[in-house]
Amino acid sequence: MGNFVALYFDAILPSAFILTLACIVLLLTAFFKHKADGWIYYSTQIGLFVGIGMILRQYWCFPDAVAIAQGRFRLDHFSMLGSLLVLALSFFALFYSRKELIRQQLAIGEYFSLCLFSIVGMLVMATAYHFLTFYIALELMSFPLYILCAYHRGSSKGSEAALKYFVTGALASGFLLYGISLIYGVTHSFSFVDVGLAASHASGGEMVMLLVGIAFILAGLAFKLGLAPFHMWLPDVYEGAPPSVTLFLVGAPKIAVLFLLIRLFQTSFIPLFEHWSEMLYLIAALSLLVGNIAALTQNNLRRMLAYSSISHMGFMLLALAASASAGLSAALFYMISYAIVSLGAFAVITLLNHHKGTVETVSDLAGLSRRHPWLAFIMMMLIFSMAGIPPTVGFVAKLSILLSLLAAGQVAMAVFAVLMSVVGLYYYLRVIKVMYFDEPAKEVVYAPVVSSGSLALVSLTGLFALLLGIFPAELLTYCQTVLTYPLQI
Amino acid sequence: MLISIKTLMLITLLAPLLGGVTAGIFGKNIGKRGAHAVTISLMGLSFVASLLLFKTILCDQALKQVFSLYSWAISGKYHLNIGLLVDHLTVAMMLVVTFVSLFVHVYSIGYMKDDNSNQRFFSYMSLFTFAMLCLVSANDFILLFFGWEGVGLVSYWLIGFWYEKESAVLGGLKAFIVNRVGDIGFLLAIACAIVYFGSADYAEIFSQAASKSSEMMQFYPGVSFSLMTVMSILLFIGAAAKSAQVPLHVWLPESMEGPTPISALIHAATMVTAGVYMLCRMSPILEYSSTALSIVLVLGAITALSMGLIAIVQNDIKRVIAYSTLSQLGYMMMGVGSTAYAAGLFHLFTHACFKALLFLAAGSVILGMHHEQDMRRMGGLWKRMPITWLTFLIGALALVAVPPFAGFYSKDSIIEAVHASMVPGASFAYVCALLGVFVTAVYTFRAFFLTFHGASRFDTKHLHVKESSWVVIVPLIVLAIPSIILGAMTITPLLYQTPSILGDALFLLPGRDVLFTMQSEFHGALEMTLLSVKTASFWVTIAGIVCAVYCYLIQPKAAARIKQYFGIFYQLLMVKYGFDAFNQQVFVKGANKFGQFAYQVIDMKWIDGFWVNGVAARWMHLSKISRQLHSGFVGRYALSMVCGLFALLALVWVGI
């Protein structure tokens, strides 16, 4: 019995710790107002670090998968990788938030506690093994995000975006819940494993019900990932939300949703693979088309990157649809590298914000190569990676996805994806052209003030894009290893 | 033997390369004098090494050897190696090349003394020598082609050496472009070899030649030609461009825009003979195609006669010699075409000496006249430049084939061979050859008399013409010696001895050997000299010389009268039979028009307009539409989501 308690404790330690941290931050804010701003910032960041440490300890404690709380959670290396990425990406995003919040004169305490609550949701999501756990975790992640989008009360764009996000998000939650209820109706279970077992025996009307449920759940998750045609909120939010919130949004939440998606579809729905793979192809192809086409005429930088993110999610989903184990690892590799690269790109944009002016449109980047050559170089590496130009990581990621598509015999889809990447080149290269060849407008001719710490961190993402592109083997192999866990029940 | 043949080969080959690279890269550091010293000493080393090789191979009768240096490319079943072939033909060619090159190097010190880019010039010359040596020492088509292109490239650099001069730049371009035409033929021939023989190696190809002699090459069903004929003709196209045979000869006169030492080295003695050398080397292939031999013979004959005729009306001293070179190359080709390969090569060797001599002597005249090249403004120079006069005279006598000068033996052998040949077209070629002998005598002595005799037609008060310095004179004297004796010395071992001095490099089908039939009437060089009075060509030569003496020395007005009398013919010669105008009208303008069409219609309208920009514009248009769809109304957002959901459900419905 004691052994069981210890195991339980070890398993929930990271999320419990972050939850406690969130409460402490909230209390600190309540009692000390903004006098505790520094404390809050540092304790959050250090707390995230400690959380990372705890997960690393789990790696060592739990070499094999364990199910906890009557199978509501599952702890294995797959979930640990998810948690680790969530914490690391959040750390990265919050690192740039403080300065940005101060610049916009926004309260720090509530911001960080909201972020921490959302992170708890993500951590639970990565370990969820039960439909209820998954749904509650998803809502726990989403609600703070809705609030964060409207964090800048003075910004009408932000409020509008948050409202749209919330309304459509509610619709998506409805889809999800309805889908879960249908699945429960057929299988009489909330457990991922039991649903999987029932699905393998399902036939006739039961199977139809299951598939309809899957379609609803897929629609809900696609909304969270920002896949067409459930993507409409994404450009508005990326553009309207405070820059620091956008920075938070592009990384960790998507990772968490993807880990859940892989777990759910590989554990519960895998018997019906042939049926839902077509749904994934449809959504992926639409996302590629919509994302790339819409990005072509965007002048707003963050809006353009939002559309680009839609197309990236579509690209990644292709591999999930192809689904062979190589395809899964390609998708995971793609998602990890894209999360880091897009975080880097948004961080560069955030860093360039200045009390004299902010970076809104693509042309605001004009002449960056002369104003801050290193930052321009980093941005170029990140953009190259998004465009998928060797030797950056984006190329390897795209290549492995295409290979998995070809392995699945989906030649037409692979050709389509390549053509869409060609279309995407236009708006990516435009950014580089503007940075390197265009003359800046008179009023923005200032050198960005960047602290060495933020510069080092953002440089890390640029170097990551380059180095991982040259030496991708380790991460690719690791993705493959880690993906054996959700496949074994 | 202290030094192995391989080492000697590598020294001969690489010393000029080292010199050229040193003078080229470190030219600024070592200066003008340094560049002279480096290139000439290394060139001398190369000459000595090739002399030793000559001795080893020819005199000591060492066996022919093949060295593989390294593997250049391995592609599928093809292994392309870079290797050297050392046989009698190679060492003979190497000796000629290094000999002429060395003395042209020395001569250039004097000729280029007022020029500021001596280092560049000497570097090019040494690089040229390297490329030419590669060409003659290759054991397969790959290195042969490297050398072939190498000499072409350096020739282009050197023709345009004075790049401020527009005519020089254009001349260089012309040479380069015309040679590309030949290269197409040559490359296709190499491709044929690789495809049909599976190798680019000479030995491999030649060993299969007999077995493949009746193989047909199918272009498309129903149309097929003999493989050997196709290959030989392709090779001849390459050779015709390099050796300036009609109709690919147009570049050679223009190449005279380069400095005179270059005209001597590249455009007379060595590079232009590469085509002849190559065809001789390919004799095992050529022998199996009477058609190709006939084409070579007839085109050679046409070149020999028609280009000689043009030389009569030229006024630029270098151009006269240039057209004479064209004509003599025609004779060499006739030698090849009549299957008297050895005679063709024999003429190649003697011609290398006396034509280099003539060019260098002309260069000496040009130097003395302060870069005046028009013979109408010369005359009476013999008193002022006696050594130049004498050496030019020796060269001229060798060129017009007066016994016992070198040219007599080689040219007469060719004419006899053509006479005896059974190749179709031989009788036509024989007539051309005899007429060509007359023409040669006329233009040579016309140039000689106009330049050195008669009244001085320049401002003698202001222009002080004096003999050139010793660096110019010494090469003239050195080259004059072989121009006199080389023919008499080498005719027996080269043509009528078994085994001949060329060893087994040349291949002849049994029954085709014209030289063998001629051997019965040959009783040594002395007798050939004495018996020359009984041959037609001798009297034709004398007639030509007499004609020139009358028209240009005794009765200078006669030339003008003849000119008037044959007005149309004169005009035809002045426009060089219209080759240039034809090329200009058809190829240059045609290419321009096609280029314009390709640019404006294919590229701008079709590729750029329709595809590149058109496709991009369609996408932008789509993007604008999608922007309108994204209106910002939250109801529409929800609608899109619901539509998406229905699409997924539709898939479920379809799938069941």
PDB file of N, CA and C in Angstrom, chain A residues 160 164 167-168 171-172 175 207-208 211-212 215-216 218-219 223 229-233 235-236 275 278-279 282-283 289 293-298 303 307 420 423 426, chain B residues 615-616 618-627 629-656:
ATOM      1  N   GLU A 160     -11.899  41.519 -29.178  1.00  0.00           N
ATOM      2  CA  GLU A 160     -12.680  40.901 -30.251  1.00  0.00           C
ATOM      3  C   GLU A 160     -12.203  39.481 -30.524  1.00  0.00           C
ATOM      4  N   LYS A 164     -14.275  35.948 -30.064  1.00  0.00           N
ATOM      5  CA  LYS A 164     -14.447  34.991 -31.155  1.00  0.00           C
ATOM      6  C   LYS A 164     -13.863  33.633 -30.773  1.00  0.00           C
ATOM      7  N   VAL A 167     -16.228  31.970 -28.278  1.00  0.00           N
ATOM      8  CA  VAL A 167     -17.493  31.478 -28.836  1.00  0.00           C
ATOM      9  C   VAL A 167     -17.243  30.239 -29.684  1.00  0.00           C
ATOM     10  N   THR A 168     -16.281  30.361 -30.598  1.00  0.00           N
ATOM     11  CA  THR A 168     -16.010  29.194 -31.453  1.00  0.00           C
ATOM     12  C   THR A 168     -15.430  28.061 -30.619  1.00  0.00           C
ATOM     13  N   LEU A 171     -18.154  26.136 -29.176  1.00  0.00           N
ATOM     14  CA  LEU A 171     -18.723  25.240 -30.178  1.00  0.00           C
ATOM     15  C   LEU A 171     -17.878  23.976 -30.302  1.00  0.00           C
ATOM     16  N   ALA A 172     -16.553  24.204 -30.326  1.00  0.00           N
ATOM     17  CA  ALA A 172     -15.647  23.067 -30.455  1.00  0.00           C
ATOM     18  C   ALA A 172     -15.773  22.146 -29.256  1.00  0.00           C
ATOM     19  N   PHE A 175     -18.685  20.034 -29.750  1.00  0.00           N
ATOM     20  CA  PHE A 175     -18.373  18.919 -30.651  1.00  0.00           C
ATOM     21  C   PHE A 175     -17.715  17.781 -29.884  1.00  0.00           C
ATOM     22  N   MET A 207     -20.332   0.650 -35.406  1.00  0.00           N
ATOM     23  CA  MET A 207     -19.153   1.256 -36.024  1.00  0.00           C
ATOM     24  C   MET A 207     -19.498   2.641 -36.571  1.00  0.00           C
ATOM     25  N   VAL A 208     -20.658   2.761 -37.173  1.00  0.00           N
ATOM     26  CA  VAL A 208     -21.066   4.063 -37.687  1.00  0.00           C
ATOM     27  C   VAL A 208     -21.092   5.077 -36.551  1.00  0.00           C
ATOM     28  N   LEU A 211     -17.690   6.024 -35.591  1.00  0.00           N
ATOM     29  CA  LEU A 211     -17.049   6.908 -36.564  1.00  0.00           C
ATOM     30  C   LEU A 211     -17.600   8.322 -36.470  1.00  0.00           C
ATOM     31  N   VAL A 212     -18.910   8.428 -36.263  1.00  0.00           N
ATOM     32  CA  VAL A 212     -19.481   9.760 -36.096  1.00  0.00           C
ATOM     33  C   VAL A 212     -18.870  10.423 -34.858  1.00  0.00           C
ATOM     34  N   ALA A 215     -15.504  11.616 -35.719  1.00  0.00           N
ATOM     35  CA  ALA A 215     -15.553  12.834 -36.530  1.00  0.00           C
ATOM     36  C   ALA A 215     -15.756  14.050 -35.633  1.00  0.00           C
ATOM     37  N   PHE A 216     -16.660  13.932 -34.650  1.00  0.00           N
ATOM     38  CA  PHE A 216     -16.897  15.066 -33.746  1.00  0.00           C
ATOM     39  C   PHE A 216     -15.654  15.383 -32.919  1.00  0.00           C
ATOM     40  N   LEU A 218     -12.588  14.665 -33.641  1.00  0.00           N
ATOM     41  CA  LEU A 218     -11.554  15.203 -34.525  1.00  0.00           C
ATOM     42  C   LEU A 218     -11.809  16.685 -34.795  1.00  0.00           C
ATOM     43  N   ALA A 219     -13.080  17.037 -35.010  1.00  0.00           N
ATOM     44  CA  ALA A 219     -13.396  18.437 -35.267  1.00  0.00           C
ATOM     45  C   ALA A 219     -12.985  19.293 -34.074  1.00  0.00           C
ATOM     46  N   PHE A 223      -9.881  22.079 -34.096  1.00  0.00           N
ATOM     47  CA  PHE A 223     -10.042  23.470 -33.712  1.00  0.00           C
ATOM     48  C   PHE A 223      -8.868  23.926 -32.858  1.00  0.00           C
ATOM     49  N   PRO A 229     -11.193  23.311 -41.762  1.00  0.00           N
ATOM     50  CA  PRO A 229     -11.851  24.627 -41.723  1.00  0.00           C
ATOM     51  C   PRO A 229     -12.244  25.064 -40.308  1.00  0.00           C
ATOM     52  N   PHE A 230     -11.499  24.626 -39.318  1.00  0.00           N
ATOM     53  CA  PHE A 230     -11.792  25.010 -37.929  1.00  0.00           C
ATOM     54  C   PHE A 230     -10.779  26.042 -37.437  1.00  0.00           C
ATOM     55  N   HIS A 231     -10.209  26.760 -38.387  1.00  0.00           N
ATOM     56  CA  HIS A 231      -9.024  27.574 -38.093  1.00  0.00           C
ATOM     57  C   HIS A 231      -9.341  29.056 -37.946  1.00  0.00           C
ATOM     58  N   MET A 232     -10.587  29.459 -38.177  1.00  0.00           N
ATOM     59  CA  MET A 232     -10.858  30.884 -38.394  1.00  0.00           C
ATOM     60  C   MET A 232     -10.420  31.767 -37.235  1.00  0.00           C
ATOM     61  N   TRP A 233     -10.475  31.219 -36.012  1.00  0.00           N
ATOM     62  CA  TRP A 233     -10.091  32.022 -34.853  1.00  0.00           C
ATOM     63  C   TRP A 233      -8.606  32.354 -34.843  1.00  0.00           C
ATOM     64  N   PRO A 235      -5.999  33.260 -36.952  1.00  0.00           N
ATOM     65  CA  PRO A 235      -5.366  34.518 -37.384  1.00  0.00           C
ATOM     66  C   PRO A 235      -5.784  35.698 -36.526  1.00  0.00           C
ATOM     67  N   ASP A 236      -7.061  35.747 -36.166  1.00  0.00           N
ATOM     68  CA  ASP A 236      -7.526  36.867 -35.340  1.00  0.00           C
ATOM     69  C   ASP A 236      -6.815  36.885 -34.000  1.00  0.00           C
ATOM     70  N   HIS A 275     -10.811   4.243 -41.823  1.00  0.00           N
ATOM     71  CA  HIS A 275     -11.914   5.187 -41.967  1.00  0.00           C
ATOM     72  C   HIS A 275     -11.504   6.601 -41.599  1.00  0.00           C
ATOM     73  N   GLU A 278      -8.875   8.958 -43.864  1.00  0.00           N
ATOM     74  CA  GLU A 278      -9.396   9.826 -44.924  1.00  0.00           C
ATOM     75  C   GLU A 278      -9.808  11.190 -44.383  1.00  0.00           C
ATOM     76  N   MET A 279     -10.407  11.165 -43.170  1.00  0.00           N
ATOM     77  CA  MET A 279     -10.797  12.453 -42.553  1.00  0.00           C
ATOM     78  C   MET A 279      -9.552  13.313 -42.334  1.00  0.00           C
ATOM     79  N   LEU A 282      -8.336  14.795 -45.526  1.00  0.00           N
ATOM     80  CA  LEU A 282      -9.179  15.905 -45.967  1.00  0.00           C
ATOM     81  C   LEU A 282      -8.806  17.187 -45.228  1.00  0.00           C
ATOM     82  N   ILE A 283      -8.734  17.071 -43.901  1.00  0.00           N
ATOM     83  CA  ILE A 283      -8.426  18.258 -43.103  1.00  0.00           C
ATOM     84  C   ILE A 283      -7.022  18.770 -43.431  1.00  0.00           C
ATOM     85  N   LEU A 289      -4.002  24.019 -48.228  1.00  0.00           N
ATOM     86  CA  LEU A 289      -4.498  24.916 -49.265  1.00  0.00           C
ATOM     87  C   LEU A 289      -4.830  26.282 -48.674  1.00  0.00           C
ATOM     88  N   ILE A 293      -2.580  29.690 -49.249  1.00  0.00           N
ATOM     89  CA  ILE A 293      -3.171  30.703 -50.128  1.00  0.00           C
ATOM     90  C   ILE A 293      -3.430  31.989 -49.351  1.00  0.00           C
ATOM     91  N   ALA A 294      -4.005  31.861 -48.162  1.00  0.00           N
ATOM     92  CA  ALA A 294      -4.370  33.060 -47.425  1.00  0.00           C
ATOM     93  C   ALA A 294      -3.132  33.831 -46.984  1.00  0.00           C
ATOM     94  N   ALA A 295      -2.047  33.114 -46.726  1.00  0.00           N
ATOM     95  CA  ALA A 295      -0.848  33.809 -46.244  1.00  0.00           C
ATOM     96  C   ALA A 295      -0.236  34.686 -47.325  1.00  0.00           C
ATOM     97  N   LEU A 296      -0.528  34.359 -48.597  1.00  0.00           N
ATOM     98  CA  LEU A 296       0.139  35.075 -49.686  1.00  0.00           C
ATOM     99  C   LEU A 296      -0.093  36.580 -49.612  1.00  0.00           C
ATOM    100  N   THR A 297      -1.306  36.983 -49.285  1.00  0.00           N
ATOM    101  CA  THR A 297      -1.610  38.415 -49.361  1.00  0.00           C
ATOM    102  C   THR A 297      -1.637  39.082 -47.990  1.00  0.00           C
ATOM    103  N   GLN A 298      -1.116  38.408 -46.972  1.00  0.00           N
ATOM    104  CA  GLN A 298      -1.137  39.037 -45.651  1.00  0.00           C
ATOM    105  C   GLN A 298       0.039  39.990 -45.486  1.00  0.00           C
ATOM    106  N   ARG A 303      -0.285  37.719 -38.520  1.00  0.00           N
ATOM    107  CA  ARG A 303      -1.376  37.078 -39.236  1.00  0.00           C
ATOM    108  C   ARG A 303      -0.831  36.132 -40.302  1.00  0.00           C
ATOM    109  N   TYR A 307      -1.401  32.037 -40.601  1.00  0.00           N
ATOM    110  CA  TYR A 307      -1.792  31.200 -41.743  1.00  0.00           C
ATOM    111  C   TYR A 307      -0.725  30.165 -42.034  1.00  0.00           C
ATOM    112  N   MET A 420       2.322  22.879 -52.513  1.00  0.00           N
ATOM    113  CA  MET A 420       1.903  23.878 -51.530  1.00  0.00           C
ATOM    114  C   MET A 420       3.117  24.511 -50.849  1.00  0.00           C
ATOM    115  N   VAL A 423       4.315  27.186 -53.049  1.00  0.00           N
ATOM    116  CA  VAL A 423       3.518  28.404 -52.896  1.00  0.00           C
ATOM    117  C   VAL A 423       3.951  29.134 -51.630  1.00  0.00           C
ATOM    118  N   TYR A 426       6.856  31.761 -51.341  1.00  0.00           N
ATOM    119  CA  TYR A 426       6.707  33.169 -51.699  1.00  0.00           C
ATOM    120  C   TYR A 426       6.659  34.052 -50.465  1.00  0.00           C
TER     121      TYR A 426
ATOM    122  N   VAL B 615       0.992  31.808 -63.253  1.00  0.00           N
ATOM    123  CA  VAL B 615       0.604  30.943 -62.134  1.00  0.00           C
ATOM    124  C   VAL B 615       0.614  31.732 -60.831  1.00  0.00           C
ATOM    125  N   ALA B 616       1.663  32.539 -60.667  1.00  0.00           N
ATOM    126  CA  ALA B 616       1.746  33.334 -59.436  1.00  0.00           C
ATOM    127  C   ALA B 616       0.536  34.261 -59.327  1.00  0.00           C
ATOM    128  N   ARG B 618      -2.443  33.844 -60.585  1.00  0.00           N
ATOM    129  CA  ARG B 618      -3.650  33.087 -60.243  1.00  0.00           C
ATOM    130  C   ARG B 618      -3.699  32.834 -58.729  1.00  0.00           C
ATOM    131  N   TRP B 619      -2.567  32.499 -58.165  1.00  0.00           N
ATOM    132  CA  TRP B 619      -2.535  32.209 -56.725  1.00  0.00           C
ATOM    133  C   TRP B 619      -2.876  33.461 -55.921  1.00  0.00           C
ATOM    134  N   MET B 620      -2.306  34.581 -56.358  1.00  0.00           N
ATOM    135  CA  MET B 620      -2.589  35.818 -55.638  1.00  0.00           C
ATOM    136  C   MET B 620      -4.079  36.125 -55.695  1.00  0.00           C
ATOM    137  N   HIS B 621      -4.656  35.847 -56.877  1.00  0.00           N
ATOM    138  CA  HIS B 621      -6.081  36.071 -57.059  1.00  0.00           C
ATOM    139  C   HIS B 621      -6.879  35.205 -56.072  1.00  0.00           C
ATOM    140  N   LEU B 622      -6.489  33.937 -56.004  1.00  0.00           N
ATOM    141  CA  LEU B 622      -7.139  33.026 -55.053  1.00  0.00           C
ATOM    142  C   LEU B 622      -7.023  33.549 -53.629  1.00  0.00           C
ATOM    143  N   SER B 623      -5.827  34.051 -53.336  1.00  0.00           N
ATOM    144  CA  SER B 623      -5.584  34.549 -51.986  1.00  0.00           C
ATOM    145  C   SER B 623      -6.521  35.699 -51.656  1.00  0.00           C
ATOM    146  N   LYS B 624      -6.745  36.569 -52.664  1.00  0.00           N
ATOM    147  CA  LYS B 624      -7.637  37.708 -52.408  1.00  0.00           C
ATOM    148  C   LYS B 624      -9.066  37.213 -52.152  1.00  0.00           C
ATOM    149  N   ILE B 625      -9.454  36.187 -52.912  1.00  0.00           N
ATOM    150  CA  ILE B 625     -10.800  35.640 -52.688  1.00  0.00           C
ATOM    151  C   ILE B 625     -10.903  35.076 -51.266  1.00  0.00           C
ATOM    152  N   SER B 626      -9.869  34.343 -50.867  1.00  0.00           N
ATOM    153  CA  SER B 626      -9.933  33.727 -49.537  1.00  0.00           C
ATOM    154  C   SER B 626      -9.962  34.800 -48.454  1.00  0.00           C
ATOM    155  N   ARG B 627      -9.351  35.932 -48.765  1.00  0.00           N
ATOM    156  CA  ARG B 627      -9.365  37.021 -47.797  1.00  0.00           C
ATOM    157  C   ARG B 627     -10.792  37.540 -47.594  1.00  0.00           C
ATOM    158  N   LEU B 629     -13.456  35.784 -48.014  1.00  0.00           N
ATOM    159  CA  LEU B 629     -14.221  34.786 -47.271  1.00  0.00           C
ATOM    160  C   LEU B 629     -14.014  34.938 -45.768  1.00  0.00           C
ATOM    161  N   HIS B 630     -12.796  35.354 -45.419  1.00  0.00           N
ATOM    162  CA  HIS B 630     -12.475  35.493 -44.003  1.00  0.00           C
ATOM    163  C   HIS B 630     -12.950  36.861 -43.525  1.00  0.00           C
ATOM    164  N   SER B 631     -14.264  36.962 -43.340  1.00  0.00           N
ATOM    165  CA  SER B 631     -14.832  38.295 -43.171  1.00  0.00           C
ATOM    166  C   SER B 631     -14.690  38.830 -41.758  1.00  0.00           C
ATOM    167  N   GLY B 632     -14.537  37.976 -40.772  1.00  0.00           N
ATOM    168  CA  GLY B 632     -14.454  38.458 -39.402  1.00  0.00           C
ATOM    169  C   GLY B 632     -15.752  38.293 -38.643  1.00  0.00           C
ATOM    170  N   PHE B 633     -16.816  37.872 -39.314  1.00  0.00           N
ATOM    171  CA  PHE B 633     -18.076  37.631 -38.591  1.00  0.00           C
ATOM    172  C   PHE B 633     -18.020  36.279 -37.909  1.00  0.00           C
ATOM    173  N   VAL B 634     -18.305  36.285 -36.628  1.00  0.00           N
ATOM    174  CA  VAL B 634     -18.114  35.058 -35.868  1.00  0.00           C
ATOM    175  C   VAL B 634     -19.103  33.989 -36.304  1.00  0.00           C
ATOM    176  N   GLY B 635     -20.247  34.433 -36.799  1.00  0.00           N
ATOM    177  CA  GLY B 635     -21.216  33.468 -37.293  1.00  0.00           C
ATOM    178  C   GLY B 635     -20.667  32.668 -38.453  1.00  0.00           C
ATOM    179  N   ARG B 636     -19.928  33.370 -39.301  1.00  0.00           N
ATOM    180  CA  ARG B 636     -19.351  32.687 -40.435  1.00  0.00           C
ATOM    181  C   ARG B 636     -18.264  31.700 -39.990  1.00  0.00           C
ATOM    182  N   TYR B 637     -17.564  32.076 -38.913  1.00  0.00           N
ATOM    183  CA  TYR B 637     -16.558  31.154 -38.366  1.00  0.00           C
ATOM    184  C   TYR B 637     -17.234  29.846 -37.965  1.00  0.00           C
ATOM    185  N   ALA B 638     -18.355  30.018 -37.219  1.00  0.00           N
ATOM    186  CA  ALA B 638     -19.058  28.828 -36.742  1.00  0.00           C
ATOM    187  C   ALA B 638     -19.599  28.029 -37.919  1.00  0.00           C
ATOM    188  N   LEU B 639     -20.084  28.759 -38.931  1.00  0.00           N
ATOM    189  CA  LEU B 639     -20.612  28.072 -40.110  1.00  0.00           C
ATOM    190  C   LEU B 639     -19.536  27.222 -40.763  1.00  0.00           C
ATOM    191  N   SER B 640     -18.334  27.808 -40.871  1.00  0.00           N
ATOM    192  CA  SER B 640     -17.257  27.052 -41.512  1.00  0.00           C
ATOM    193  C   SER B 640     -16.936  25.799 -40.714  1.00  0.00           C
ATOM    194  N   MET B 641     -16.977  25.938 -39.367  1.00  0.00           N
ATOM    195  CA  MET B 641     -16.696  24.762 -38.544  1.00  0.00           C
ATOM    196  C   MET B 641     -17.754  23.687 -38.758  1.00  0.00           C
ATOM    197  N   VAL B 642     -18.999  24.126 -38.806  1.00  0.00           N
ATOM    198  CA  VAL B 642     -20.075  23.146 -38.978  1.00  0.00           C
ATOM    199  C   VAL B 642     -19.963  22.481 -40.336  1.00  0.00           C
ATOM    200  N   CYS B 643     -19.639  23.289 -41.345  1.00  0.00           N
ATOM    201  CA  CYS B 643     -19.446  22.713 -42.673  1.00  0.00           C
ATOM    202  C   CYS B 643     -18.348  21.665 -42.639  1.00  0.00           C
ATOM    203  N   GLY B 644     -17.246  21.999 -41.956  1.00  0.00           N
ATOM    204  CA  GLY B 644     -16.144  21.056 -41.837  1.00  0.00           C
ATOM    205  C   GLY B 644     -16.611  19.765 -41.200  1.00  0.00           C
ATOM    206  N   LEU B 645     -17.416  19.900 -40.147  1.00  0.00           N
ATOM    207  CA  LEU B 645     -17.906  18.723 -39.456  1.00  0.00           C
ATOM    208  C   LEU B 645     -18.765  17.879 -40.391  1.00  0.00           C
ATOM    209  N   PHE B 646     -19.607  18.566 -41.174  1.00  0.00           N
ATOM    210  CA  PHE B 646     -20.459  17.826 -42.106  1.00  0.00           C
ATOM    211  C   PHE B 646     -19.618  17.113 -43.149  1.00  0.00           C
ATOM    212  N   ALA B 647     -18.547  17.753 -43.554  1.00  0.00           N
ATOM    213  CA  ALA B 647     -17.664  17.104 -44.530  1.00  0.00           C
ATOM    214  C   ALA B 647     -17.109  15.816 -43.943  1.00  0.00           C
ATOM    215  N   LEU B 648     -16.698  15.869 -42.682  1.00  0.00           N
ATOM    216  CA  LEU B 648     -16.163  14.670 -42.033  1.00  0.00           C
ATOM    217  C   LEU B 648     -17.239  13.596 -41.948  1.00  0.00           C
ATOM    218  N   LEU B 649     -18.446  14.030 -41.600  1.00  0.00           N
ATOM    219  CA  LEU B 649     -19.537  13.062 -41.484  1.00  0.00           C
ATOM    220  C   LEU B 649     -19.867  12.470 -42.849  1.00  0.00           C
ATOM    221  N   ALA B 650     -19.742  13.311 -43.880  1.00  0.00           N
ATOM    222  CA  ALA B 650     -19.990  12.805 -45.227  1.00  0.00           C
ATOM    223  C   ALA B 650     -18.987  11.712 -45.563  1.00  0.00           C
ATOM    224  N   LEU B 651     -17.744  11.912 -45.132  1.00  0.00           N
ATOM    225  CA  LEU B 651     -16.730  10.887 -45.367  1.00  0.00           C
ATOM    226  C   LEU B 651     -17.117   9.583 -44.686  1.00  0.00           C
ATOM    227  N   VAL B 652     -17.676   9.704 -43.446  1.00  0.00           N
ATOM    228  CA  VAL B 652     -18.111   8.510 -42.739  1.00  0.00           C
ATOM    229  C   VAL B 652     -19.182   7.805 -43.562  1.00  0.00           C
ATOM    230  N   TRP B 653     -20.115   8.608 -44.067  1.00  0.00           N
ATOM    231  CA  TRP B 653     -21.244   8.061 -44.816  1.00  0.00           C
ATOM    232  C   TRP B 653     -20.758   7.374 -46.097  1.00  0.00           C
ATOM    233  N   VAL B 654     -19.781   8.042 -46.775  1.00  0.00           N
ATOM    234  CA  VAL B 654     -19.246   7.474 -48.006  1.00  0.00           C
ATOM    235  C   VAL B 654     -18.487   6.196 -47.711  1.00  0.00           C
ATOM    236  N   GLY B 655     -17.762   6.228 -46.599  1.00  0.00           N
ATOM    237  CA  GLY B 655     -16.870   5.113 -46.285  1.00  0.00           C
ATOM    238  C   GLY B 655     -17.602   3.847 -45.910  1.00  0.00           C
ATOM    239  N   ILE B 656     -18.805   3.964 -45.354  1.00  0.00           N
ATOM    240  CA  ILE B 656     -19.492   2.771 -44.862  1.00  0.00           C
ATOM    241  C   ILE B 656     -20.027   1.943 -46.023  1.00  0.00           C
TER     242      ILE B 656
END
